[in-house]
Short mmCIF file of C-alpha atoms in Angstrom, two decimals:
data_model
loop_
_atom_site.label_atom_id
_atom_site.label_comp_id
_atom_site.label_asym_id
_atom_site.label_seq_id
_atom_site.Cartn_x
_atom_site.Cartn_y
_atom_site.Cartn_z
CA MET D 1359 59.16 -13.58 59.62
CA GLU D 1360 59.85 -16.76 61.20
CA LYS D 1361 61.78 -17.20 64.25
CA THR D 1362 64.50 -19.05 62.20
CA ASP D 1363 64.82 -16.00 59.86
CA ALA D 1364 65.02 -13.51 62.65
CA THR D 1365 67.90 -15.57 64.18
CA SER D 1366 69.80 -15.60 60.95
CA ALA D 1367 69.54 -11.99 60.48
CA PHE D 1368 70.91 -11.27 64.13
CA PHE D 1369 73.69 -13.80 63.59
CA ALA D 1370 74.58 -11.83 60.29
CA LEU D 1371 74.82 -8.61 62.09
CA SER D 1372 76.43 -9.87 65.17
CA GLN D 1373 80.19 -9.52 63.67
CA PRO D 1374 81.50 -5.90 63.35
CA ALA D 1375 82.53 -6.12 59.81
CA ARG D 1376 79.17 -7.35 58.60
CA LEU D 1377 77.58 -4.58 60.75
CA ASP D 1378 79.80 -1.99 58.95
CA ILE D 1379 78.78 -3.31 55.60
CA PHE D 1380 75.25 -3.32 56.34
CA ARG D 1381 75.15 0.12 57.75
CA LEU D 1382 77.13 1.43 54.79
CA LEU D 1383 74.51 -0.14 52.43
CA VAL D 1384 71.62 1.36 54.32
CA GLN D 1385 73.26 4.75 54.22
CA ALA D 1386 73.51 4.31 50.42
CA GLY D 1387 69.82 3.80 49.89
CA GLU D 1388 68.46 2.24 46.77
CA HIS D 1389 71.56 3.10 44.70
CA GLY D 1390 73.65 0.86 46.77
CA ARG D 1391 77.46 0.24 46.18
CA LEU D 1392 79.67 -1.57 43.96
CA ALA D 1393 81.47 -4.38 45.60
CA GLY D 1394 84.79 -2.67 44.75
CA ASP D 1395 83.51 0.54 46.32
CA ILE D 1396 82.55 -1.23 49.61
CA SER D 1397 85.94 -2.93 49.81
CA GLN D 1398 87.80 0.35 49.26
CA THR D 1399 85.55 2.46 51.60
CA LEU D 1400 85.83 -0.27 54.48
CA ASP D 1401 89.45 -1.15 53.73
CA MET D 1402 88.45 -4.74 53.36
CA ARG D 1403 89.97 -7.44 51.35
CA GLN D 1404 87.74 -8.92 48.50
CA ASN D 1405 87.66 -12.39 49.72
CA THR D 1406 86.63 -11.16 53.21
CA LEU D 1407 84.06 -8.75 51.77
CA SER D 1408 82.65 -11.56 49.54
CA THR D 1409 82.24 -14.08 52.61
CA ASN D 1410 80.49 -11.35 54.79
CA LEU D 1411 78.29 -10.40 51.88
CA SER D 1412 77.13 -13.88 51.28
CA LEU D 1413 76.02 -14.18 55.07
CA LEU D 1414 74.07 -10.90 54.76
CA LEU D 1415 72.46 -12.04 51.46
CA ASN D 1416 71.33 -15.33 52.90
CA ALA D 1417 69.86 -13.55 55.84
CA GLY D 1418 67.78 -11.38 53.59
CA LEU D 1419 69.22 -8.10 54.61
CA VAL D 1420 71.05 -7.31 51.43
CA LYS D 1421 70.37 -7.86 47.57
CA ARG D 1422 72.40 -7.73 44.68
CA THR D 1423 72.20 -6.91 40.87
CA ARG D 1424 74.71 -7.36 38.22
CA GLU D 1425 76.03 -4.49 36.06
CA GLY D 1426 78.20 -6.01 33.38
CA ARG D 1427 81.34 -7.36 35.18
CA ASN D 1428 80.38 -5.51 38.30
CA ILE D 1429 78.04 -6.48 41.16
CA ARG D 1430 75.97 -3.83 43.05
CA TYR D 1431 74.57 -4.50 46.46
CA ALA D 1432 72.04 -2.64 48.35
CA ALA D 1433 69.96 -3.04 51.49
CA ASN D 1434 66.97 -5.17 51.35
CA THR D 1435 64.22 -2.83 52.64
CA ASP D 1436 61.63 -5.68 52.49
CA GLY D 1437 63.80 -7.92 54.78
CA ILE D 1438 64.78 -5.00 57.25
CA ARG D 1439 60.97 -4.20 57.39
CA ASP D 1440 60.16 -7.67 58.21
CA LEU D 1441 62.89 -8.00 60.87
CA LEU D 1442 61.59 -4.75 62.51
CA SER D 1443 58.07 -5.98 62.46
CA PHE D 1444 59.08 -9.22 64.03
CA LEU D 1445 60.76 -7.45 66.76
CA LEU D 1446 58.05 -5.07 67.52
CA GLU D 1447 55.09 -7.43 67.17
CA GLY D 1448 53.03 -7.44 70.21
CA CYS D 1449 55.23 -4.96 72.29
CA CYS D 1450 52.57 -2.29 72.38
CA GLN D 1451 49.78 -4.35 73.66
CA SER D 1452 50.99 -4.37 77.21
CA ARG D 1453 53.93 -1.81 77.05
CA PRO D 1454 52.97 1.07 74.81
CA GLU D 1455 55.67 3.33 76.21
CA LEU D 1456 58.26 0.93 74.82
CA CYS D 1457 57.14 1.61 71.17
CA SER D 1458 56.02 5.21 71.37
CA PRO D 1459 59.63 6.70 70.87
CA ILE D 1460 60.09 4.45 67.60
CA ILE D 1461 56.47 5.35 66.24
CA GLN D 1462 57.13 8.98 67.01
CA ARG D 1463 60.45 8.94 65.20
CA SER D 1464 59.18 6.96 62.20
CA SER D 1465 56.14 9.43 61.81
CA LYS D 1466 58.40 12.24 61.41
CA LEU D 1467 59.31 10.52 58.07
CA THR D 1468 55.92 11.05 56.68
CA GLU D 1469 55.40 14.63 57.78
CA THR D 1470 55.24 17.22 55.15
CA PRO D 1471 58.34 19.13 54.84
CA VAL D 1472 58.32 22.60 56.29
CA ALA D 1473 58.05 25.21 53.70
CA GLN D 1474 60.85 27.46 53.62
CA ASP D 1475 61.97 30.65 51.67
CA SER D 1476 65.10 29.14 50.66
CA TYR D 1477 66.88 25.91 50.97
CA ASN D 1478 70.72 25.08 51.26
CA VAL D 1479 71.92 22.44 49.15
CA LEU D 1480 75.45 20.75 49.13
CA PHE D 1481 76.98 19.10 46.06
CA LEU D 1482 79.73 16.41 46.80
CA CYS D 1483 82.31 14.92 44.80
CA THR D 1484 86.05 13.77 45.42
CA ALA D 1485 88.18 16.73 44.22
CA ASN D 1486 85.53 19.32 43.89
CA SER D 1487 87.17 20.69 40.67
CA ALA D 1488 84.52 20.16 37.96
CA ARG D 1489 81.09 18.58 38.43
CA SER D 1490 80.14 19.93 41.82
CA LEU D 1491 81.43 23.26 41.11
CA MET D 1492 79.51 23.26 38.13
CA ALA D 1493 76.35 22.16 40.00
CA GLU D 1494 76.91 24.87 42.49
CA ALA D 1495 77.16 27.52 39.85
CA ILE D 1496 73.94 26.28 38.03
CA LEU D 1497 71.79 26.18 41.16
CA ASN D 1498 72.81 29.43 42.47
CA ARG D 1499 72.05 31.29 39.26
CA GLU D 1500 68.96 29.26 38.41
CA GLY D 1501 67.64 28.91 41.89
CA LYS D 1502 67.10 32.73 41.94
CA GLY D 1503 67.60 33.08 45.66
CA ARG D 1504 65.18 30.10 46.46
CA PHE D 1505 68.16 27.76 46.68
CA ASN D 1506 71.76 28.52 48.14
CA ALA D 1507 74.15 26.14 46.58
CA PHE D 1508 77.48 25.05 48.01
CA SER D 1509 80.05 22.38 46.94
CA ALA D 1510 82.97 20.41 48.54
CA GLY D 1511 85.34 17.46 48.07
CA ALA D 1512 86.43 14.58 49.89
CA ILE D 1513 90.05 15.11 48.61
CA PRO D 1514 89.97 18.66 47.01
CA GLY D 1515 92.43 19.21 44.35
CA ALA D 1516 94.69 22.08 43.67
CA GLY D 1517 91.85 24.08 42.31
CA PRO D 1518 88.93 24.23 39.84
CA HIS D 1519 89.72 22.58 36.49
CA PRO D 1520 90.55 25.16 33.92
CA PHE D 1521 88.22 23.89 31.41
CA ALA D 1522 85.40 23.97 34.11
CA LEU D 1523 86.18 27.73 34.68
CA ASP D 1524 86.25 28.41 30.89
CA LEU D 1525 82.83 26.67 30.46
CA LEU D 1526 81.13 28.52 33.29
CA LYS D 1527 82.66 31.84 32.11
CA ASN D 1528 81.40 31.10 28.59
CA LEU D 1529 77.84 30.41 29.88
CA GLY D 1530 77.72 33.63 31.88
CA HIS D 1531 78.35 32.36 35.44
CA ASP D 1532 80.15 34.56 37.90
CA THR D 1533 83.31 32.53 38.71
CA SER D 1534 84.86 35.22 40.98
CA GLU D 1535 84.43 33.25 43.99
CA VAL D 1536 84.72 29.68 42.73
CA ARG D 1537 87.09 27.54 44.45
CA SER D 1538 87.75 23.91 45.54
CA LYS D 1539 86.73 23.13 49.24
CA ASP D 1540 87.09 20.37 51.67
CA TRP D 1541 83.80 18.89 52.83
CA ASP D 1542 85.03 19.14 56.44
CA GLU D 1543 84.21 22.92 56.20
CA PHE D 1544 80.61 22.19 55.99
CA ALA D 1545 80.68 19.47 58.73
CA ALA D 1546 81.74 22.31 61.38
CA ALA D 1547 79.26 23.50 63.87
CA ALA D 1548 79.22 26.99 62.44
CA ALA D 1549 78.69 25.80 58.93
CA PRO D 1550 75.25 26.60 57.25
CA ARG D 1551 72.77 24.07 57.90
CA MET D 1552 72.11 21.88 54.80
CA ASP D 1553 68.70 20.71 53.53
CA PHE D 1554 69.92 18.64 50.75
CA ALA D 1555 73.26 16.91 49.97
CA PHE D 1556 73.92 15.32 46.54
CA THR D 1557 76.93 13.42 45.60
CA VAL D 1558 77.70 13.57 41.89
CA CYS D 1559 80.50 11.09 41.53
CA ASP D 1560 80.76 7.48 42.34
CA LYS D 1561 83.89 7.64 44.38
CA ALA D 1562 82.25 10.31 46.64
CA ALA D 1563 79.21 8.32 46.94
CA ALA D 1564 81.19 5.20 48.10
CA GLU D 1565 82.89 7.03 50.98
CA ILE D 1566 81.31 7.80 54.37
CA CYS D 1567 80.36 11.42 54.58
CA PRO D 1568 80.45 13.45 57.74
CA VAL D 1569 77.36 13.94 59.64
CA TRP D 1570 75.90 17.19 58.16
CA PRO D 1571 74.24 19.73 60.49
CA GLY D 1572 70.39 19.10 60.37
CA GLN D 1573 70.62 15.65 58.69
CA PRO D 1574 69.82 16.75 55.09
CA MET D 1575 68.00 14.77 52.55
CA SER D 1576 70.41 13.11 50.42
CA ALA D 1577 70.77 11.19 46.90
CA HIS D 1578 73.35 10.13 44.44
CA TRP D 1579 73.42 11.95 41.14
CA GLY D 1580 76.53 10.39 39.50
CA VAL D 1581 77.76 12.17 36.32
CA PRO D 1582 80.81 10.77 34.26
CA ASP D 1583 84.01 12.51 35.21
CA PRO D 1584 85.03 15.01 32.48
CA VAL D 1585 88.42 15.34 33.96
CA ALA D 1586 89.01 11.82 32.94
CA ALA D 1587 88.19 12.42 29.34
CA THR D 1588 90.92 11.76 26.81
CA GLY D 1589 91.54 13.09 23.41
CA ASN D 1590 92.51 16.67 21.97
CA ASP D 1591 91.14 19.85 23.78
CA ALA D 1592 87.89 19.95 21.84
CA GLU D 1593 87.05 16.42 22.66
CA GLN D 1594 87.78 16.86 26.34
CA ARG D 1595 85.87 20.26 26.53
CA LEU D 1596 82.85 18.52 25.02
CA ALA D 1597 82.92 16.18 28.07
CA PHE D 1598 82.77 19.12 30.44
CA ALA D 1599 79.86 20.55 28.32
CA GLN D 1600 78.07 16.97 28.36
CA ALA D 1601 78.49 16.96 32.23
CA TYR D 1602 77.23 20.49 32.51
CA ARG D 1603 74.24 19.61 30.55
CA MET D 1604 73.36 16.55 32.60
CA MET D 1605 73.96 18.34 35.81
CA ARG D 1606 71.66 21.20 34.71
CA ASN D 1607 68.62 18.85 33.61
CA ARG D 1608 68.70 17.15 36.94
CA ILE D 1609 68.95 20.49 38.84
CA THR D 1610 65.96 21.84 36.66
CA ILE D 1611 63.78 18.88 37.75
CA PHE D 1612 64.78 19.27 41.40
CA MET D 1613 63.92 22.93 41.27
CA ASN D 1614 60.35 22.19 40.12
CA LEU D 1615 59.71 19.62 42.64
CA PRO D 1616 56.87 20.67 45.21
CA LEU D 1617 59.08 20.59 48.18
CA ALA D 1618 56.50 22.43 50.37
CA THR D 1619 53.90 19.57 49.76
CA LEU D 1620 55.73 16.25 49.29
CA ASP D 1621 56.05 13.92 52.39
CA LYS D 1622 59.63 12.91 53.12
CA PHE D 1623 59.27 9.40 51.72
CA SER D 1624 57.73 10.72 48.37
CA LEU D 1625 60.30 13.39 48.29
CA GLN D 1626 63.13 10.90 48.75
CA ARG D 1627 61.85 8.56 45.96
CA GLN D 1628 61.82 11.78 43.67
CA LEU D 1629 65.43 12.68 44.58
CA ASP D 1630 66.75 9.08 43.82
CA GLN D 1631 64.81 8.89 40.72
CA ILE D 1632 66.57 12.02 39.42
CA GLY D 1633 69.94 10.36 39.97
CA GLN D 1634 68.82 7.01 38.26
CA ASP D 1635 67.21 8.57 35.05
CA THR D 1636 69.86 8.02 32.47
CA THR D 1637 67.68 9.83 29.84
CA LEU D 1638 68.68 13.11 31.41
CA ALA D 1639 72.10 12.83 29.82
CA GLU D 1640 70.75 12.76 26.39
CA ALA D 1641 68.15 15.49 26.88
CA PRO D 1642 68.85 18.70 24.88
#
């Protein structure tokens, strides 16, 4: 990276609003955020957001892709890597103590995850009334004690959707303790330590989550909202069945990952790929 490029990057990050946008996109990972989601999350007007995103784009810190009429933005990992390399270049030659904390912290990302008897998994959505509840039920039953699943919502609704409860009951799930929960419940100090946290709807993925105890690995596994389905009862129930199938397909792949042997970089790529694979919606 040239000095002029580094100067442009620092200028782009020198304004609080642009720094907020950049940090949100870094947190989002490869999935990124739609422009409208960023605007809503940061309570920022569209024209202000557009101006700030243009500066981040020109500085090489952000990239964008078009999805129909929408534009999705994501952090440019190559640009970030170049900027960090520029900053650290040569620093260890004379002052190794300056770089050792950074190197030690980075090396932890490549360590093999610790093998555990069980893993705690949190599924997040907005209302915690359907998709996240179904995911919780699926993993708790099919994980056979190896996984402990939980679910919560940013704005929990009045309770589980009746069609979601009916579907779970018909498929043999125990629904006696199924309830909608606020995700603050799992951000408390006494809450179970989460190893994984997955958002299952676009709105939840666009919101800033609490800092979960233990800093779990996370990914976005968006599933179409069955609650938003229209039509007669049969058509609406079909939407719930399709959401259940898609969630079960993803969870099945997740359960079969070699969690005890994958390094964290490789595992994160696998988790992201599960959420991006649209063929899972069509699998039987």
